[in-house]
C-alpha cells in the first residue's frame, strides 16, 4: 500500500521532508547503489544490454523491491542503458557491447514506498584517453554540484558549479534534461538544472530530496530523441557521459543516499 506523503510543500512547491523520512530514502538509495555495484562485473565485451537489464531486474526483485521504470509511461525495463553518444534513456535489448564502449546505467527502485535513483558510467574493454577524460570531468561536475548543496544556497549555485567546470574543460552541458525531486514519487519539483547563474533559483532548505545528474558532452550540447520516443542522442554523435546521485539536504550540507557501499561508483576505482 502506498503511504500518504509526509512533510509539506514550501512556497516554491518543493516538498520539505521531516527528519524521519531520511531513513526510507537511505534504504532505497542503498539498494539502488547495490544493484549498480552488482552489475559492474558483468559489463564486458560481447554482453548484451538486455542481459545486463535482466540481472538488474532480478536483483531488485530478489531484494523485495520493485523497479520504478517497468510500466512507467509504457517503459518495459528495469534500467536505462545508454552507450557512447546516447545521452540518456537508452533501451536495453540485443545491442552487444564492443571494445571501448562507454555506457551509463540508470536504475530506480522502489523500496517500502521510497524511490532510490542513481546512474553511473561503465566501460567495456579498453578505455580511450578521450573518453576517460570525459568520464572524469563528468564525475567531477556531479561532485562539485553536490558540494554546493546546503541550506541558504540556491539551485542556481548547483548549476553554475557544474557548468563552469564542464565548460572550463571544453565540454558542454546538456540542457534538455535535468535532475528532479523525488521521495515517495518518482519525479516532482524541483527541476534541477545543470547550468545556470549562481544565486538564482529557489533557495535550498533542509528536508529537500532531489537528484543531481549532469550529462556532459564532448561536442555540442544539442540532443534529439529517436523514433522510439525514449532514446536521446547527441546531435553531432560525439560521446557523452552522466553520473547521478539522489541526495537530501541536511542542516549543514547534504546526505548522498546512493553512495556505492563498495566504492565502485567510478569505473576505474
mmCIF file of C-alpha atoms in Angstrom:
data_model
loop_
_atom_site.group_PDB
_atom_site.id
_atom_site.type_symbol
_atom_site.label_atom_id
_atom_site.label_comp_id
_atom_site.label_asym_id
_atom_site.label_seq_id
_atom_site.Cartn_x
_atom_site.Cartn_y
_atom_site.Cartn_z
ATOM 1 C CA UNK A 1 0.000 0.000 0.000
ATOM 2 C CA UNK A 2 1.321 3.455 -0.891
ATOM 3 C CA UNK A 3 1.799 5.674 2.137
ATOM 4 C CA UNK A 4 0.448 9.180 2.419
ATOM 5 C CA UNK A 5 3.128 11.711 1.545
ATOM 6 C CA UNK A 6 4.822 13.279 4.552
ATOM 7 C CA UNK A 7 6.142 16.780 5.060
ATOM 8 C CA UNK A 8 4.775 19.888 3.354
ATOM 9 C CA UNK A 9 5.184 21.935 0.185
ATOM 10 C CA UNK A 10 7.129 25.182 0.524
ATOM 11 C CA UNK A 11 6.347 28.394 -1.341
ATOM 12 C CA UNK A 12 8.138 27.061 -4.456
ATOM 13 C CA UNK A 13 6.072 23.853 -4.468
ATOM 14 C CA UNK A 14 9.013 21.752 -3.265
ATOM 15 C CA UNK A 15 8.286 19.124 -0.619
ATOM 16 C CA UNK A 16 10.113 19.569 2.694
ATOM 17 C CA UNK A 17 10.538 16.204 4.404
ATOM 18 C CA UNK A 18 10.839 15.613 8.144
ATOM 19 C CA UNK A 19 13.999 14.021 9.521
ATOM 20 C CA UNK A 20 12.395 10.583 9.846
ATOM 21 C CA UNK A 21 11.988 10.363 6.049
ATOM 22 C CA UNK A 22 15.752 10.179 5.577
ATOM 23 C CA UNK A 23 15.807 6.527 6.719
ATOM 24 C CA UNK A 24 13.479 5.409 3.927
ATOM 25 C CA UNK A 25 15.450 7.280 1.293
ATOM 26 C CA UNK A 26 18.688 5.904 2.678
ATOM 27 C CA UNK A 27 17.460 2.314 2.362
ATOM 28 C CA UNK A 28 16.085 2.772 -1.169
ATOM 29 C CA UNK A 29 19.218 4.602 -2.254
ATOM 30 C CA UNK A 30 21.475 1.899 -0.901
ATOM 31 C CA UNK A 31 19.573 -0.848 -2.710
ATOM 32 C CA UNK A 32 19.885 1.088 -5.959
ATOM 33 C CA UNK A 33 23.615 1.543 -5.347
ATOM 34 C CA UNK A 34 23.993 -2.157 -4.590
ATOM 35 C CA UNK A 35 22.320 -3.059 -7.894
ATOM 36 C CA UNK A 36 24.794 -0.834 -9.740
ATOM 37 C CA UNK A 37 27.690 -2.361 -7.796
ATOM 38 C CA UNK A 38 26.452 -5.847 -8.669
ATOM 39 C CA UNK A 39 26.259 -5.224 -12.398
ATOM 40 C CA UNK A 40 29.809 -3.881 -12.721
ATOM 41 C CA UNK A 41 31.474 -7.289 -13.161
ATOM 42 C CA UNK A 42 29.077 -8.215 -15.975
ATOM 43 C CA UNK A 43 29.827 -5.182 -18.161
ATOM 44 C CA UNK A 44 32.089 -6.863 -20.699
ATOM 45 C CA UNK A 45 32.676 -7.010 -24.428
ATOM 46 C CA UNK A 46 30.148 -9.401 -26.006
ATOM 47 C CA UNK A 47 27.419 -8.963 -23.397
ATOM 48 C CA UNK A 48 24.061 -7.557 -24.489
ATOM 49 C CA UNK A 49 22.373 -4.676 -22.739
ATOM 50 C CA UNK A 50 19.316 -6.897 -22.364
ATOM 51 C CA UNK A 51 21.343 -9.379 -20.323
ATOM 52 C CA UNK A 52 22.500 -6.607 -18.023
ATOM 53 C CA UNK A 53 18.948 -5.359 -17.566
ATOM 54 C CA UNK A 54 17.659 -8.851 -16.712
ATOM 55 C CA UNK A 55 20.276 -9.180 -13.967
ATOM 56 C CA UNK A 56 19.319 -5.794 -12.541
ATOM 57 C CA UNK A 57 15.622 -6.643 -12.529
ATOM 58 C CA UNK A 58 16.257 -9.960 -10.769
ATOM 59 C CA UNK A 59 18.480 -8.282 -8.174
ATOM 60 C CA UNK A 60 15.857 -5.660 -7.326
ATOM 61 C CA UNK A 61 13.035 -8.177 -7.092
ATOM 62 C CA UNK A 62 15.101 -10.618 -5.011
ATOM 63 C CA UNK A 63 15.615 -7.768 -2.521
ATOM 64 C CA UNK A 64 11.861 -7.370 -2.110
ATOM 65 C CA UNK A 65 11.688 -4.117 -4.074
ATOM 66 C CA UNK A 66 10.255 -3.222 -7.471
ATOM 67 C CA UNK A 67 11.625 -1.335 -10.442
ATOM 68 C CA UNK A 68 10.227 2.168 -10.793
ATOM 69 C CA UNK A 69 10.757 2.177 -14.549
ATOM 70 C CA UNK A 70 8.901 -1.011 -15.505
ATOM 71 C CA UNK A 71 5.483 0.227 -16.576
ATOM 72 C CA UNK A 72 6.437 3.896 -16.295
ATOM 73 C CA UNK A 73 4.802 5.565 -19.316
ATOM 74 C CA UNK A 74 4.886 2.205 -21.084
ATOM 75 C CA UNK A 75 8.602 1.542 -20.472
ATOM 76 C CA UNK A 76 9.346 -2.174 -20.113
ATOM 77 C CA UNK A 77 12.780 -2.414 -18.486
ATOM 78 C CA UNK A 78 14.415 -2.117 -15.059
ATOM 79 C CA UNK A 79 17.193 0.153 -16.310
ATOM 80 C CA UNK A 80 18.165 2.610 -18.985
ATOM 81 C CA UNK A 81 21.473 1.733 -20.655
ATOM 82 C CA UNK A 82 22.967 4.488 -22.775
ATOM 83 C CA UNK A 83 26.050 3.752 -24.879
ATOM 84 C CA UNK A 84 28.617 6.210 -26.298
ATOM 85 C CA UNK A 85 26.637 9.065 -27.927
ATOM 86 C CA UNK A 86 23.335 8.085 -26.276
ATOM 87 C CA UNK A 87 22.698 10.810 -23.711
ATOM 88 C CA UNK A 88 20.019 9.046 -21.661
ATOM 89 C CA UNK A 89 17.044 6.648 -21.742
ATOM 90 C CA UNK A 90 18.758 4.037 -23.892
ATOM 91 C CA UNK A 91 16.526 0.954 -24.093
ATOM 92 C CA UNK A 92 18.126 -2.404 -23.157
ATOM 93 C CA UNK A 93 17.883 -5.129 -25.781
ATOM 94 C CA UNK A 94 20.001 -7.064 -28.258
ATOM 95 C CA UNK A 95 22.763 -4.448 -28.526
ATOM 96 C CA UNK A 96 26.142 -6.154 -27.946
ATOM 97 C CA UNK A 97 28.865 -4.263 -26.116
ATOM 98 C CA UNK A 98 32.018 -3.651 -28.146
ATOM 99 C CA UNK A 99 35.586 -2.949 -27.074
ATOM 100 C CA UNK A 100 35.888 0.667 -25.990
ATOM 101 C CA UNK A 101 32.179 1.279 -25.420
ATOM 102 C CA UNK A 102 31.327 3.579 -22.538
ATOM 103 C CA UNK A 103 27.866 3.277 -21.055
ATOM 104 C CA UNK A 104 25.660 4.818 -18.442
ATOM 105 C CA UNK A 105 23.374 2.508 -16.469
ATOM 106 C CA UNK A 106 20.482 4.254 -14.724
ATOM 107 C CA UNK A 107 18.391 2.413 -12.118
ATOM 108 C CA UNK A 108 15.488 3.470 -9.930
ATOM 109 C CA UNK A 109 13.972 1.102 -7.404
ATOM 110 C CA UNK A 110 11.047 1.467 -5.007
ATOM 111 C CA UNK A 111 11.592 0.059 -1.529
ATOM 112 C CA UNK A 112 8.836 0.400 1.058
ATOM 113 C CA UNK A 113 7.318 3.290 -0.962
ATOM 114 C CA UNK A 114 10.604 5.246 -1.242
ATOM 115 C CA UNK A 115 12.413 5.851 -4.551
ATOM 116 C CA UNK A 116 16.163 5.416 -4.976
ATOM 117 C CA UNK A 117 17.571 6.788 -8.247
ATOM 118 C CA UNK A 118 21.175 6.670 -9.440
ATOM 119 C CA UNK A 119 23.298 6.187 -12.519
ATOM 120 C CA UNK A 120 26.967 5.759 -13.232
ATOM 121 C CA UNK A 121 29.398 5.105 -16.050
ATOM 122 C CA UNK A 122 30.893 1.744 -17.040
ATOM 123 C CA UNK A 123 33.452 0.688 -19.634
ATOM 124 C CA UNK A 124 33.572 -2.405 -21.848
ATOM 125 C CA UNK A 125 37.129 -3.329 -22.768
ATOM 126 C CA UNK A 126 39.838 -0.698 -23.215
ATOM 127 C CA UNK A 127 39.023 2.893 -22.316
ATOM 128 C CA UNK A 128 40.323 5.601 -24.649
ATOM 129 C CA UNK A 129 42.047 8.605 -23.119
ATOM 130 C CA UNK A 130 39.437 10.926 -24.647
ATOM 131 C CA UNK A 131 36.550 9.040 -23.042
ATOM 132 C CA UNK A 132 38.466 8.647 -19.795
ATOM 133 C CA UNK A 133 38.733 12.423 -19.558
ATOM 134 C CA UNK A 134 35.037 12.821 -20.411
ATOM 135 C CA UNK A 135 34.062 10.433 -17.616
ATOM 136 C CA UNK A 136 36.460 12.088 -15.198
ATOM 137 C CA UNK A 137 35.135 15.590 -15.849
ATOM 138 C CA UNK A 138 31.522 14.419 -15.676
ATOM 139 C CA UNK A 139 32.089 12.787 -12.303
ATOM 140 C CA UNK A 140 33.802 15.952 -11.075
ATOM 141 C CA UNK A 141 30.837 18.086 -12.166
ATOM 142 C CA UNK A 142 28.456 15.906 -10.154
ATOM 143 C CA UNK A 143 30.574 16.179 -7.028
ATOM 144 C CA UNK A 144 31.009 19.946 -7.454
ATOM 145 C CA UNK A 145 27.247 20.283 -7.808
ATOM 146 C CA UNK A 146 26.726 18.259 -4.645
ATOM 147 C CA UNK A 147 29.322 20.365 -2.822
ATOM 148 C CA UNK A 148 27.138 23.428 -3.493
ATOM 149 C CA UNK A 149 24.180 21.886 -1.649
ATOM 150 C CA UNK A 150 23.467 23.381 1.762
ATOM 151 C CA UNK A 151 20.616 25.397 3.252
ATOM 152 C CA UNK A 152 20.693 29.001 2.086
ATOM 153 C CA UNK A 153 22.369 28.277 -1.230
ATOM 154 C CA UNK A 154 20.271 28.150 -4.387
ATOM 155 C CA UNK A 155 19.647 25.687 -7.181
ATOM 156 C CA UNK A 156 21.446 28.156 -9.434
ATOM 157 C CA UNK A 157 24.573 27.588 -7.355
ATOM 158 C CA UNK A 158 24.426 23.886 -8.240
ATOM 159 C CA UNK A 159 24.013 24.516 -11.953
ATOM 160 C CA UNK A 160 26.674 27.214 -12.054
ATOM 161 C CA UNK A 161 29.264 24.936 -10.418
ATOM 162 C CA UNK A 162 28.560 22.156 -12.901
ATOM 163 C CA UNK A 163 28.545 24.418 -15.955
ATOM 164 C CA UNK A 164 31.742 26.228 -15.022
ATOM 165 C CA UNK A 165 33.719 23.016 -14.621
ATOM 166 C CA UNK A 166 32.395 21.369 -17.793
ATOM 167 C CA UNK A 167 32.958 24.415 -19.973
ATOM 168 C CA UNK A 168 36.320 25.068 -18.333
ATOM 169 C CA UNK A 169 37.337 21.669 -19.709
ATOM 170 C CA UNK A 170 35.984 22.459 -23.202
ATOM 171 C CA UNK A 171 32.941 20.247 -22.784
ATOM 172 C CA UNK A 172 29.258 21.159 -22.803
ATOM 173 C CA UNK A 173 26.265 20.628 -20.526
ATOM 174 C CA UNK A 174 23.105 19.016 -21.898
ATOM 175 C CA UNK A 175 20.203 21.392 -21.265
ATOM 176 C CA UNK A 176 17.305 19.258 -22.487
ATOM 177 C CA UNK A 177 17.265 17.024 -19.370
ATOM 178 C CA UNK A 178 17.651 17.803 -15.688
ATOM 179 C CA UNK A 179 17.576 16.420 -12.188
ATOM 180 C CA UNK A 180 14.332 16.259 -10.230
ATOM 181 C CA UNK A 181 12.704 15.989 -6.870
ATOM 182 C CA UNK A 182 11.835 12.520 -5.572
ATOM 183 C CA UNK A 183 10.866 10.758 -2.382
ATOM 184 C CA UNK A 184 7.616 8.807 -2.374
ATOM 185 C CA UNK A 185 7.174 9.815 -6.010
ATOM 186 C CA UNK A 186 9.466 9.265 -9.000
ATOM 187 C CA UNK A 187 9.545 12.839 -10.281
ATOM 188 C CA UNK A 188 8.453 16.039 -8.587
ATOM 189 C CA UNK A 189 9.524 19.644 -8.108
ATOM 190 C CA UNK A 190 12.155 20.986 -8.354
ATOM 191 C CA UNK A 191 13.722 20.701 -11.763
ATOM 192 C CA UNK A 192 17.456 20.655 -11.024
ATOM 193 C CA UNK A 193 19.236 22.364 -13.914
ATOM 194 C CA UNK A 194 22.886 21.545 -14.546
ATOM 195 C CA UNK A 195 23.682 25.034 -15.767
ATOM 196 C CA UNK A 196 22.757 28.495 -14.561
ATOM 197 C CA UNK A 197 23.710 31.568 -12.617
ATOM 198 C CA UNK A 198 24.971 31.447 -9.046
ATOM 199 C CA UNK A 199 22.468 32.905 -6.599
ATOM 200 C CA UNK A 200 19.475 32.314 -8.873
ATOM 201 C CA UNK A 201 16.558 29.944 -8.439
ATOM 202 C CA UNK A 202 14.840 28.551 -5.374
ATOM 203 C CA UNK A 203 16.661 28.544 -2.051
ATOM 204 C CA UNK A 204 17.771 25.158 -0.709
ATOM 205 C CA UNK A 205 16.111 24.074 2.536
ATOM 206 C CA UNK A 206 16.742 21.230 4.947
ATOM 207 C CA UNK A 207 14.500 18.278 4.085
ATOM 208 C CA UNK A 208 14.528 18.659 0.288
ATOM 209 C CA UNK A 209 15.157 15.413 -1.649
ATOM 210 C CA UNK A 210 16.306 15.524 -5.275
ATOM 211 C CA UNK A 211 18.697 14.123 -7.862
ATOM 212 C CA UNK A 212 21.686 15.789 -9.463
ATOM 213 C CA UNK A 213 22.556 14.042 -12.743
ATOM 214 C CA UNK A 214 24.675 16.096 -15.138
ATOM 215 C CA UNK A 215 25.035 14.924 -18.730
ATOM 216 C CA UNK A 216 28.264 16.236 -20.257
ATOM 217 C CA UNK A 217 29.128 16.109 -23.966
ATOM 218 C CA UNK A 218 32.451 16.098 -25.788
ATOM 219 C CA UNK A 219 30.808 18.042 -28.581
ATOM 220 C CA UNK A 220 27.916 20.474 -28.692
ATOM 221 C CA UNK A 221 25.117 20.325 -26.096
ATOM 222 C CA UNK A 222 22.290 19.606 -28.528
ATOM 223 C CA UNK A 223 20.263 16.377 -28.378
ATOM 224 C CA UNK A 224 17.440 14.688 -30.203
ATOM 225 C CA UNK A 225 15.057 11.875 -29.255
ATOM 226 C CA UNK A 226 14.854 8.933 -31.640
ATOM 227 C CA UNK A 227 11.685 7.471 -33.119
ATOM 228 C CA UNK A 228 11.256 5.033 -30.202
ATOM 229 C CA UNK A 229 10.238 8.028 -28.078
ATOM 230 C CA UNK A 230 12.851 7.328 -25.407
ATOM 231 C CA UNK A 231 16.436 7.226 -26.667
ATOM 232 C CA UNK A 232 18.107 10.639 -26.568
ATOM 233 C CA UNK A 233 21.348 11.075 -28.511
ATOM 234 C CA UNK A 234 23.822 13.869 -29.190
ATOM 235 C CA UNK A 235 23.013 15.540 -32.492
ATOM 236 C CA UNK A 236 26.670 15.582 -33.514
ATOM 237 C CA UNK A 237 27.111 11.914 -32.462
ATOM 238 C CA UNK A 238 30.003 12.737 -30.145
ATOM 239 C CA UNK A 239 30.229 10.827 -26.899
ATOM 240 C CA UNK A 240 28.523 11.830 -23.690
ATOM 241 C CA UNK A 241 28.655 10.772 -20.042
ATOM 242 C CA UNK A 242 26.452 11.044 -16.958
ATOM 243 C CA UNK A 243 26.573 10.386 -13.224
ATOM 244 C CA UNK A 244 23.616 10.671 -10.852
ATOM 245 C CA UNK A 245 23.089 10.670 -7.110
ATOM 246 C CA UNK A 246 19.953 11.069 -5.005
ATOM 247 C CA UNK A 247 20.526 13.440 -2.095
ATOM 248 C CA UNK A 248 18.763 15.001 0.860
ATOM 249 C CA UNK A 249 19.523 18.471 2.195
ATOM 250 C CA UNK A 250 20.654 18.405 5.837
ATOM 251 C CA UNK A 251 21.133 21.168 8.399
ATOM 252 C CA UNK A 252 24.701 21.855 7.253
ATOM 253 C CA UNK A 253 25.029 20.270 3.796
ATOM 254 C CA UNK A 254 23.562 17.133 2.295
ATOM 255 C CA UNK A 255 23.431 13.366 2.555
ATOM 256 C CA UNK A 256 24.093 11.264 -0.544
ATOM 257 C CA UNK A 257 21.622 8.378 -0.429
ATOM 258 C CA UNK A 258 23.113 6.427 -3.336
ATOM 259 C CA UNK A 259 26.782 6.114 -2.392
ATOM 260 C CA UNK A 260 28.384 2.858 -3.557
ATOM 261 C CA UNK A 261 28.831 0.618 -0.498
ATOM 262 C CA UNK A 262 31.907 -0.972 -2.115
ATOM 263 C CA UNK A 263 33.424 2.130 -3.715
ATOM 264 C CA UNK A 264 32.526 1.210 -7.313
ATOM 265 C CA UNK A 265 30.778 4.425 -8.289
ATOM 266 C CA UNK A 266 33.578 5.490 -10.635
ATOM 267 C CA UNK A 267 34.509 2.888 -13.298
ATOM 268 C CA UNK A 268 38.259 2.831 -12.682
ATOM 269 C CA UNK A 269 38.154 2.794 -8.874
#
